[in-house]
Amino acid sequence: MNKELIDKKLDELLNSKFRSSFKLGEKDKKYIKEKGLDKIKEHAYDFINKRLAPAVILNDGKQTPMRGHPVFIAQHATGTCCRNCLYKWHKIKPGHTLTQDEIDYVIGVIMKWINNQYRR
């Protein structure tokens, strides 16, 4: 995974008024502290594999809640919430099942954002 690419992408996302408006709240940070970052990463893999990785997603564009879990907030903040945003921000085309490398990249972006927010 290219950490420089992820850092560059997160910097680009800061220029979006919408994407940069997402922040982890105290409740989210408490949840992360209770569960640990490794467990949050497991949740991220589970959510991405079920909600973003399939080639066809029936409710694409509406599959990621705006709140309820730190990963959901991170997905909106990082443009990894649906296949259209994934293409717009990360140039990963819709219409195919995400490869393991693509999934790992998405998780890398999400977890880097969560780590940055959690440590603030």
Short mmCIF file of N, CA, C and O in Angstrom, two decimals:
data_model
loop_
_atom_site.label_atom_id
_atom_site.label_comp_id
_atom_site.label_asym_id
_atom_site.label_seq_id
_atom_site.Cartn_x
_atom_site.Cartn_y
_atom_site.Cartn_z
N MET A 1 0.84 -1.17 0.00
CA MET A 1 0.00 0.00 0.00
C MET A 1 0.89 1.24 0.00
O MET A 1 1.83 1.33 0.77
N ASN A 2 0.55 2.18 -0.84
CA ASN A 2 1.34 3.39 -1.00
C ASN A 2 0.89 4.47 -0.02
O ASN A 2 -0.11 5.15 -0.24
N LYS A 3 1.64 4.63 1.06
CA LYS A 3 1.27 5.59 2.10
C LYS A 3 1.33 7.02 1.60
O LYS A 3 0.53 7.86 2.02
N GLU A 4 2.26 7.31 0.69
CA GLU A 4 2.35 8.66 0.13
C GLU A 4 1.11 9.00 -0.69
O GLU A 4 0.61 10.12 -0.64
N LEU A 5 0.62 8.02 -1.46
CA LEU A 5 -0.59 8.21 -2.25
C LEU A 5 -1.79 8.47 -1.33
O LEU A 5 -2.60 9.36 -1.60
N ILE A 6 -1.87 7.72 -0.25
CA ILE A 6 -2.97 7.90 0.70
C ILE A 6 -2.89 9.28 1.34
O ILE A 6 -3.90 9.99 1.43
N ASP A 7 -1.71 9.70 1.76
CA ASP A 7 -1.55 11.04 2.35
C ASP A 7 -1.94 12.12 1.35
O ASP A 7 -2.63 13.09 1.71
N LYS A 8 -1.53 11.96 0.10
CA LYS A 8 -1.86 12.94 -0.95
C LYS A 8 -3.37 13.00 -1.16
O LYS A 8 -3.95 14.07 -1.28
N LYS A 9 -4.00 11.85 -1.19
CA LYS A 9 -5.45 11.80 -1.40
C LYS A 9 -6.18 12.44 -0.23
O LYS A 9 -7.14 13.20 -0.43
N LEU A 10 -5.74 12.19 0.99
CA LEU A 10 -6.38 12.81 2.15
C LEU A 10 -6.22 14.32 2.12
O LEU A 10 -7.15 15.05 2.50
N ASP A 11 -5.09 14.80 1.66
CA ASP A 11 -4.88 16.24 1.50
C ASP A 11 -5.86 16.82 0.47
O ASP A 11 -6.43 17.89 0.67
N GLU A 12 -6.06 16.12 -0.64
CA GLU A 12 -7.01 16.56 -1.67
C GLU A 12 -8.42 16.64 -1.10
O GLU A 12 -9.16 17.58 -1.39
N LEU A 13 -8.79 15.65 -0.31
CA LEU A 13 -10.13 15.60 0.27
C LEU A 13 -10.38 16.77 1.22
O LEU A 13 -11.52 17.20 1.38
N LEU A 14 -9.32 17.29 1.83
CA LEU A 14 -9.47 18.45 2.72
C LEU A 14 -9.94 19.69 1.96
O LEU A 14 -10.52 20.60 2.56
N ASN A 15 -9.72 19.72 0.65
CA ASN A 15 -10.16 20.85 -0.17
C ASN A 15 -11.64 20.80 -0.52
O ASN A 15 -12.17 21.74 -1.08
N SER A 16 -12.28 19.68 -0.21
CA SER A 16 -13.72 19.55 -0.45
C SER A 16 -14.47 20.01 0.79
O SER A 16 -14.28 19.44 1.88
N LYS A 17 -15.32 21.01 0.63
CA LYS A 17 -16.09 21.52 1.77
C LYS A 17 -16.94 20.40 2.39
O LYS A 17 -17.02 20.28 3.60
N PHE A 18 -17.56 19.59 1.52
CA PHE A 18 -18.40 18.50 2.01
C PHE A 18 -17.58 17.43 2.73
O PHE A 18 -17.88 17.06 3.86
N ARG A 19 -16.54 16.92 2.07
CA ARG A 19 -15.75 15.82 2.65
C ARG A 19 -15.05 16.27 3.94
O ARG A 19 -14.96 15.51 4.89
N SER A 20 -14.56 17.49 3.97
CA SER A 20 -13.83 17.96 5.15
C SER A 20 -14.76 18.32 6.31
O SER A 20 -14.28 18.59 7.41
N SER A 21 -16.06 18.29 6.08
CA SER A 21 -17.00 18.60 7.16
C SER A 21 -17.20 17.43 8.12
O SER A 21 -17.73 17.60 9.21
N PHE A 22 -16.78 16.24 7.72
CA PHE A 22 -16.95 15.06 8.57
C PHE A 22 -15.85 14.99 9.62
O PHE A 22 -14.67 15.16 9.32
N LYS A 23 -16.26 14.74 10.84
CA LYS A 23 -15.33 14.63 11.98
C LYS A 23 -15.82 13.51 12.89
O LYS A 23 -17.02 13.24 12.97
N LEU A 24 -14.91 12.88 13.60
CA LEU A 24 -15.30 11.92 14.62
C LEU A 24 -15.71 12.68 15.87
O LEU A 24 -14.99 13.58 16.31
N GLY A 25 -16.86 12.32 16.42
CA GLY A 25 -17.32 12.91 17.66
C GLY A 25 -16.73 12.18 18.86
O GLY A 25 -16.07 11.14 18.72
N GLU A 26 -17.00 12.71 20.02
CA GLU A 26 -16.51 12.08 21.26
C GLU A 26 -17.05 10.65 21.42
O GLU A 26 -16.33 9.77 21.88
N LYS A 27 -18.30 10.44 21.03
CA LYS A 27 -18.89 9.10 21.12
C LYS A 27 -18.13 8.11 20.23
O LYS A 27 -17.86 6.98 20.62
N ASP A 28 -17.76 8.58 19.03
CA ASP A 28 -17.00 7.73 18.10
C ASP A 28 -15.61 7.41 18.67
O ASP A 28 -15.15 6.28 18.60
N LYS A 29 -14.97 8.42 19.23
CA LYS A 29 -13.63 8.23 19.80
C LYS A 29 -13.68 7.29 20.99
O LYS A 29 -12.79 6.46 21.17
N LYS A 30 -14.74 7.40 21.79
CA LYS A 30 -14.90 6.49 22.92
C LYS A 30 -15.09 5.05 22.43
O LYS A 30 -14.50 4.12 22.99
N TYR A 31 -15.86 4.89 21.37
CA TYR A 31 -16.08 3.57 20.79
C TYR A 31 -14.76 2.97 20.31
O TYR A 31 -14.47 1.80 20.55
N ILE A 32 -13.95 3.79 19.63
CA ILE A 32 -12.65 3.33 19.15
C ILE A 32 -11.76 2.93 20.32
O ILE A 32 -11.09 1.90 20.28
N LYS A 33 -11.77 3.73 21.37
CA LYS A 33 -10.95 3.42 22.55
C LYS A 33 -11.39 2.10 23.18
O LYS A 33 -10.54 1.30 23.57
N GLU A 34 -12.70 1.88 23.26
CA GLU A 34 -13.22 0.64 23.85
C GLU A 34 -12.90 -0.58 23.00
O GLU A 34 -12.53 -1.63 23.53
N LYS A 35 -13.07 -0.46 21.70
CA LYS A 35 -12.90 -1.61 20.79
C LYS A 35 -11.45 -1.82 20.35
O LYS A 35 -11.04 -2.95 20.11
N GLY A 36 -10.72 -0.71 20.20
CA GLY A 36 -9.35 -0.78 19.70
C GLY A 36 -9.32 -0.63 18.18
O GLY A 36 -10.27 -1.00 17.49
N LEU A 37 -8.24 -0.09 17.68
CA LEU A 37 -8.13 0.17 16.23
C LEU A 37 -8.11 -1.11 15.40
O LEU A 37 -8.60 -1.12 14.27
N ASP A 38 -7.57 -2.19 15.94
CA ASP A 38 -7.58 -3.46 15.20
C ASP A 38 -9.00 -3.95 14.94
O ASP A 38 -9.32 -4.43 13.85
N LYS A 39 -9.87 -3.81 15.94
CA LYS A 39 -11.27 -4.23 15.79
C LYS A 39 -11.99 -3.30 14.81
O LYS A 39 -12.80 -3.76 13.99
N ILE A 40 -11.69 -2.01 14.87
CA ILE A 40 -12.30 -1.06 13.93
C ILE A 40 -11.88 -1.43 12.50
O ILE A 40 -12.70 -1.40 11.57
N LYS A 41 -10.63 -1.81 12.33
CA LYS A 41 -10.15 -2.22 11.01
C LYS A 41 -10.88 -3.48 10.53
O LYS A 41 -11.23 -3.59 9.36
N GLU A 42 -11.13 -4.42 11.43
CA GLU A 42 -11.91 -5.62 11.08
C GLU A 42 -13.30 -5.22 10.61
O GLU A 42 -13.81 -5.75 9.62
N HIS A 43 -13.93 -4.29 11.34
CA HIS A 43 -15.25 -3.80 10.95
C HIS A 43 -15.18 -3.17 9.56
O HIS A 43 -16.08 -3.37 8.73
N ALA A 44 -14.13 -2.39 9.31
CA ALA A 44 -13.97 -1.72 8.01
C ALA A 44 -13.91 -2.77 6.89
O ALA A 44 -14.58 -2.62 5.86
N TYR A 45 -13.11 -3.80 7.07
CA TYR A 45 -13.03 -4.85 6.05
C TYR A 45 -14.40 -5.49 5.83
O TYR A 45 -14.81 -5.73 4.69
N ASP A 46 -15.12 -5.75 6.90
CA ASP A 46 -16.44 -6.36 6.80
C ASP A 46 -17.38 -5.45 6.01
O ASP A 46 -18.05 -5.89 5.07
N PHE A 47 -17.44 -4.16 6.39
CA PHE A 47 -18.32 -3.22 5.70
C PHE A 47 -17.96 -3.08 4.22
O PHE A 47 -18.83 -3.09 3.36
N ILE A 48 -16.68 -2.94 3.93
CA ILE A 48 -16.25 -2.74 2.54
C ILE A 48 -16.54 -3.98 1.71
O ILE A 48 -17.04 -3.89 0.58
N ASN A 49 -16.23 -5.15 2.25
CA ASN A 49 -16.50 -6.38 1.50
C ASN A 49 -17.97 -6.58 1.21
O ASN A 49 -18.33 -7.08 0.14
N LYS A 50 -18.84 -6.18 2.13
CA LYS A 50 -20.28 -6.37 1.94
C LYS A 50 -20.94 -5.24 1.17
O LYS A 50 -21.85 -5.48 0.38
N ARG A 51 -20.49 -3.99 1.38
CA ARG A 51 -21.23 -2.84 0.88
C ARG A 51 -20.59 -2.12 -0.29
O ARG A 51 -21.25 -1.33 -0.96
N LEU A 52 -19.29 -2.33 -0.53
CA LEU A 52 -18.61 -1.57 -1.57
C LEU A 52 -17.91 -2.44 -2.61
O LEU A 52 -17.80 -2.06 -3.76
N ALA A 53 -17.46 -3.61 -2.20
CA ALA A 53 -16.65 -4.46 -3.09
C ALA A 53 -17.43 -5.17 -4.20
O ALA A 53 -16.86 -5.40 -5.27
N PRO A 54 -18.70 -5.51 -4.01
CA PRO A 54 -19.39 -6.23 -5.09
C PRO A 54 -19.46 -5.43 -6.39
O PRO A 54 -19.50 -4.19 -6.37
N ALA A 55 -19.50 -6.14 -7.51
CA ALA A 55 -19.58 -5.49 -8.82
C ALA A 55 -20.89 -4.73 -8.97
O ALA A 55 -20.93 -3.65 -9.54
N VAL A 56 -21.96 -5.30 -8.46
CA VAL A 56 -23.29 -4.67 -8.54
C VAL A 56 -23.81 -4.47 -7.12
O VAL A 56 -23.87 -5.42 -6.34
N ILE A 57 -24.15 -3.24 -6.82
CA ILE A 57 -24.71 -2.90 -5.51
C ILE A 57 -26.08 -2.28 -5.76
O ILE A 57 -26.18 -1.22 -6.38
N LEU A 58 -27.12 -2.96 -5.33
CA LEU A 58 -28.48 -2.54 -5.65
C LEU A 58 -28.81 -1.13 -5.15
O LEU A 58 -29.49 -0.38 -5.82
N ASN A 59 -28.33 -0.78 -3.97
CA ASN A 59 -28.63 0.53 -3.40
C ASN A 59 -27.41 1.45 -3.42
O ASN A 59 -27.22 2.25 -2.52
N ASP A 60 -26.59 1.32 -4.46
CA ASP A 60 -25.36 2.10 -4.53
C ASP A 60 -25.68 3.58 -4.43
O ASP A 60 -26.58 4.09 -5.08
N GLY A 61 -24.93 4.25 -3.60
CA GLY A 61 -25.16 5.66 -3.32
C GLY A 61 -25.95 5.88 -2.05
O GLY A 61 -26.02 6.99 -1.53
N LYS A 62 -26.54 4.80 -1.54
CA LYS A 62 -27.32 4.90 -0.30
C LYS A 62 -26.94 3.81 0.71
O LYS A 62 -27.59 3.66 1.72
N GLN A 63 -25.87 3.07 0.42
CA GLN A 63 -25.54 1.92 1.26
C GLN A 63 -24.76 2.26 2.52
O GLN A 63 -24.65 1.45 3.41
N THR A 64 -24.24 3.47 2.61
CA THR A 64 -23.41 3.83 3.76
C THR A 64 -24.13 4.88 4.62
O THR A 64 -24.33 6.01 4.16
N PRO A 65 -24.50 4.52 5.84
CA PRO A 65 -25.13 5.49 6.73
C PRO A 65 -24.20 6.67 7.01
O PRO A 65 -22.98 6.55 6.91
N MET A 66 -24.78 7.80 7.37
CA MET A 66 -23.99 9.00 7.65
C MET A 66 -23.44 9.00 9.08
O MET A 66 -22.59 9.81 9.41
N ARG A 67 -23.94 8.12 9.91
CA ARG A 67 -23.45 8.04 11.29
C ARG A 67 -23.73 6.64 11.83
O ARG A 67 -24.30 5.81 11.14
N GLY A 68 -23.28 6.40 13.06
CA GLY A 68 -23.54 5.11 13.69
C GLY A 68 -22.30 4.25 13.88
O GLY A 68 -22.33 3.30 14.65
N HIS A 69 -21.23 4.57 13.15
CA HIS A 69 -19.97 3.84 13.30
C HIS A 69 -18.86 4.72 12.73
O HIS A 69 -19.06 5.38 11.71
N PRO A 70 -17.69 4.73 13.38
CA PRO A 70 -16.59 5.55 12.87
C PRO A 70 -16.22 5.25 11.42
O PRO A 70 -15.84 6.16 10.67
N VAL A 71 -16.35 4.01 11.00
CA VAL A 71 -16.02 3.66 9.62
C VAL A 71 -16.97 4.34 8.65
O VAL A 71 -16.55 4.82 7.59
N PHE A 72 -18.26 4.42 8.98
CA PHE A 72 -19.22 5.08 8.09
C PHE A 72 -18.87 6.55 7.90
O PHE A 72 -18.89 7.08 6.79
N ILE A 73 -18.52 7.21 8.99
CA ILE A 73 -18.14 8.62 8.94
C ILE A 73 -16.88 8.76 8.08
O ILE A 73 -16.79 9.65 7.21
N ALA A 74 -15.92 7.88 8.30
CA ALA A 74 -14.67 7.91 7.53
C ALA A 74 -14.93 7.68 6.05
O ALA A 74 -14.29 8.31 5.20
N GLN A 75 -15.86 6.80 5.72
CA GLN A 75 -16.16 6.54 4.31
C GLN A 75 -16.67 7.81 3.62
O GLN A 75 -16.27 8.09 2.49
N HIS A 76 -17.52 8.55 4.29
CA HIS A 76 -18.01 9.79 3.69
C HIS A 76 -16.90 10.83 3.61
O HIS A 76 -16.78 11.56 2.61
N ALA A 77 -16.08 10.90 4.63
CA ALA A 77 -14.98 11.88 4.65
C ALA A 77 -13.94 11.58 3.57
O ALA A 77 -13.30 12.50 3.06
N THR A 78 -13.80 10.32 3.21
CA THR A 78 -12.74 9.92 2.28
C THR A 78 -13.24 9.58 0.88
O THR A 78 -12.45 9.14 0.04
N GLY A 79 -14.52 9.76 0.62
CA GLY A 79 -15.03 9.44 -0.71
C GLY A 79 -15.01 7.96 -1.03
O GLY A 79 -14.84 7.57 -2.18
N THR A 80 -15.18 7.13 0.00
CA THR A 80 -15.22 5.68 -0.19
C THR A 80 -16.58 5.12 0.24
O THR A 80 -16.68 3.97 0.65
N CYS A 81 -17.61 5.93 0.12
CA CYS A 81 -18.94 5.57 0.60
C CYS A 81 -19.78 4.83 -0.44
O CYS A 81 -20.68 4.07 -0.10
N CYS A 82 -19.50 5.05 -1.73
CA CYS A 82 -20.22 4.36 -2.80
C CYS A 82 -19.30 4.27 -4.01
O CYS A 82 -18.23 4.88 -4.04
N ARG A 83 -19.74 3.52 -5.01
CA ARG A 83 -18.86 3.31 -6.16
C ARG A 83 -18.68 4.58 -6.99
O ARG A 83 -17.63 4.78 -7.59
N ASN A 84 -19.69 5.44 -7.04
CA ASN A 84 -19.53 6.70 -7.78
C ASN A 84 -18.49 7.59 -7.11
O ASN A 84 -17.64 8.17 -7.79
N CYS A 85 -18.54 7.72 -5.80
CA CYS A 85 -17.55 8.52 -5.08
C CYS A 85 -16.17 7.87 -5.16
O CYS A 85 -15.16 8.55 -5.28
N LEU A 86 -16.15 6.56 -5.10
CA LEU A 86 -14.88 5.84 -5.19
C LEU A 86 -14.21 6.12 -6.55
O LEU A 86 -13.00 6.32 -6.61
N TYR A 87 -15.02 6.23 -7.59
CA TYR A 87 -14.46 6.55 -8.90
C TYR A 87 -14.05 8.03 -8.96
O TYR A 87 -12.96 8.36 -9.41
N LYS A 88 -14.92 8.90 -8.48
CA LYS A 88 -14.63 10.34 -8.54
C LYS A 88 -13.34 10.68 -7.80
O LYS A 88 -12.50 11.42 -8.31
N TRP A 89 -13.17 10.15 -6.61
CA TRP A 89 -12.04 10.53 -5.76
C TRP A 89 -10.82 9.64 -5.90
O TRP A 89 -9.70 10.09 -5.68
N HIS A 90 -11.03 8.37 -6.25
CA HIS A 90 -9.91 7.42 -6.23
C HIS A 90 -9.68 6.72 -7.58
O HIS A 90 -8.79 5.89 -7.70
N LYS A 91 -10.49 7.06 -8.56
CA LYS A 91 -10.38 6.52 -9.92
C LYS A 91 -10.47 4.99 -9.97
O LYS A 91 -9.86 4.35 -10.83
N ILE A 92 -11.25 4.43 -9.04
CA ILE A 92 -11.53 2.99 -9.07
C ILE A 92 -12.90 2.83 -9.73
O ILE A 92 -13.92 3.24 -9.16
N LYS A 93 -12.91 2.28 -10.92
CA LYS A 93 -14.12 2.22 -11.74
C LYS A 93 -15.17 1.28 -11.14
O LYS A 93 -14.82 0.24 -10.57
N PRO A 94 -16.44 1.66 -11.30
CA PRO A 94 -17.53 0.76 -10.89
C PRO A 94 -17.69 -0.38 -11.90
O PRO A 94 -17.04 -0.39 -12.94
N GLY A 95 -18.55 -1.33 -11.55
CA GLY A 95 -18.88 -2.39 -12.49
C GLY A 95 -18.02 -3.63 -12.41
O GLY A 95 -18.18 -4.53 -13.22
N HIS A 96 -17.10 -3.67 -11.47
CA HIS A 96 -16.30 -4.88 -11.27
C HIS A 96 -16.17 -5.11 -9.76
O HIS A 96 -16.27 -4.18 -8.97
N THR A 97 -15.97 -6.35 -9.39
CA THR A 97 -15.72 -6.66 -7.99
C THR A 97 -14.34 -6.11 -7.64
O THR A 97 -13.38 -6.32 -8.39
N LEU A 98 -14.26 -5.38 -6.53
CA LEU A 98 -12.98 -4.82 -6.13
C LEU A 98 -11.95 -5.93 -5.91
O LEU A 98 -12.28 -6.98 -5.34
N THR A 99 -10.74 -5.69 -6.35
CA THR A 99 -9.65 -6.64 -6.10
C THR A 99 -9.21 -6.51 -4.65
O THR A 99 -9.53 -5.51 -3.98
N GLN A 100 -8.43 -7.45 -4.19
CA GLN A 100 -7.91 -7.37 -2.82
C GLN A 100 -7.02 -6.14 -2.65
O GLN A 100 -7.07 -5.48 -1.62
N ASP A 101 -6.24 -5.81 -3.67
CA ASP A 101 -5.40 -4.60 -3.60
C ASP A 101 -6.26 -3.34 -3.48
O ASP A 101 -5.92 -2.43 -2.73
N GLU A 102 -7.37 -3.29 -4.23
CA GLU A 102 -8.26 -2.13 -4.15
C GLU A 102 -8.93 -2.05 -2.77
O GLU A 102 -9.04 -0.96 -2.19
N ILE A 103 -9.34 -3.18 -2.25
CA ILE A 103 -9.94 -3.22 -0.91
C ILE A 103 -8.91 -2.76 0.12
O ILE A 103 -9.23 -1.94 0.99
N ASP A 104 -7.70 -3.27 0.03
CA ASP A 104 -6.65 -2.88 0.98
C ASP A 104 -6.36 -1.37 0.89
O ASP A 104 -6.14 -0.72 1.92
N TYR A 105 -6.38 -0.83 -0.31
CA TYR A 105 -6.18 0.61 -0.48
C TYR A 105 -7.31 1.39 0.20
O TYR A 105 -7.06 2.35 0.95
N VAL A 106 -8.56 0.99 -0.05
CA VAL A 106 -9.71 1.67 0.56
C VAL A 106 -9.61 1.61 2.08
O VAL A 106 -9.81 2.63 2.76
N ILE A 107 -9.28 0.47 2.62
CA ILE A 107 -9.12 0.32 4.07
C ILE A 107 -7.97 1.20 4.56
O ILE A 107 -8.07 1.84 5.61
N GLY A 108 -6.91 1.27 3.81
CA GLY A 108 -5.78 2.14 4.18
C GLY A 108 -6.19 3.59 4.28
O GLY A 108 -5.81 4.29 5.22
N VAL A 109 -6.98 4.05 3.32
CA VAL A 109 -7.47 5.44 3.33
C VAL A 109 -8.37 5.67 4.54
O VAL A 109 -8.21 6.65 5.28
N ILE A 110 -9.31 4.77 4.74
CA ILE A 110 -10.26 4.89 5.86
C ILE A 110 -9.52 4.89 7.20
O ILE A 110 -9.77 5.74 8.06
N MET A 111 -8.61 3.94 7.38
CA MET A 111 -7.93 3.82 8.67
C MET A 111 -6.97 4.98 8.92
O MET A 111 -6.81 5.42 10.06
N LYS A 112 -6.35 5.50 7.88
CA LYS A 112 -5.47 6.67 8.05
C LYS A 112 -6.31 7.87 8.50
O LYS A 112 -5.91 8.60 9.41
N TRP A 113 -7.47 8.06 7.90
CA TRP A 113 -8.35 9.16 8.29
C TRP A 113 -8.80 8.97 9.75
O TRP A 113 -8.77 9.92 10.54
N ILE A 114 -9.22 7.76 10.09
CA ILE A 114 -9.66 7.49 11.47
C ILE A 114 -8.52 7.74 12.44
O ILE A 114 -8.72 8.39 13.48
N ASN A 115 -7.33 7.25 12.13
CA ASN A 115 -6.18 7.49 13.01
C ASN A 115 -5.91 8.98 13.19
O ASN A 115 -5.66 9.43 14.31
N ASN A 116 -5.95 9.74 12.10
CA ASN A 116 -5.73 11.19 12.18
C ASN A 116 -6.78 11.85 13.08
O ASN A 116 -6.43 12.71 13.90
N GLN A 117 -8.01 11.47 12.92
CA GLN A 117 -9.09 12.05 13.72
C GLN A 117 -9.01 11.62 15.19
O GLN A 117 -9.20 12.44 16.08
N TYR A 118 -8.72 10.36 15.39
CA TYR A 118 -8.70 9.80 16.76
C TYR A 118 -7.60 10.44 17.60
O TYR A 118 -7.76 10.68 18.79
N ARG A 119 -6.50 10.74 16.99
CA ARG A 119 -5.35 11.28 17.72
C ARG A 119 -5.45 12.79 17.97
O ARG A 119 -4.60 13.35 18.62
N ARG A 120 -6.47 13.43 17.42
CA ARG A 120 -6.66 14.88 17.64
C ARG A 120 -7.26 15.15 18.98
O ARG A 120 -8.02 14.45 19.54
#
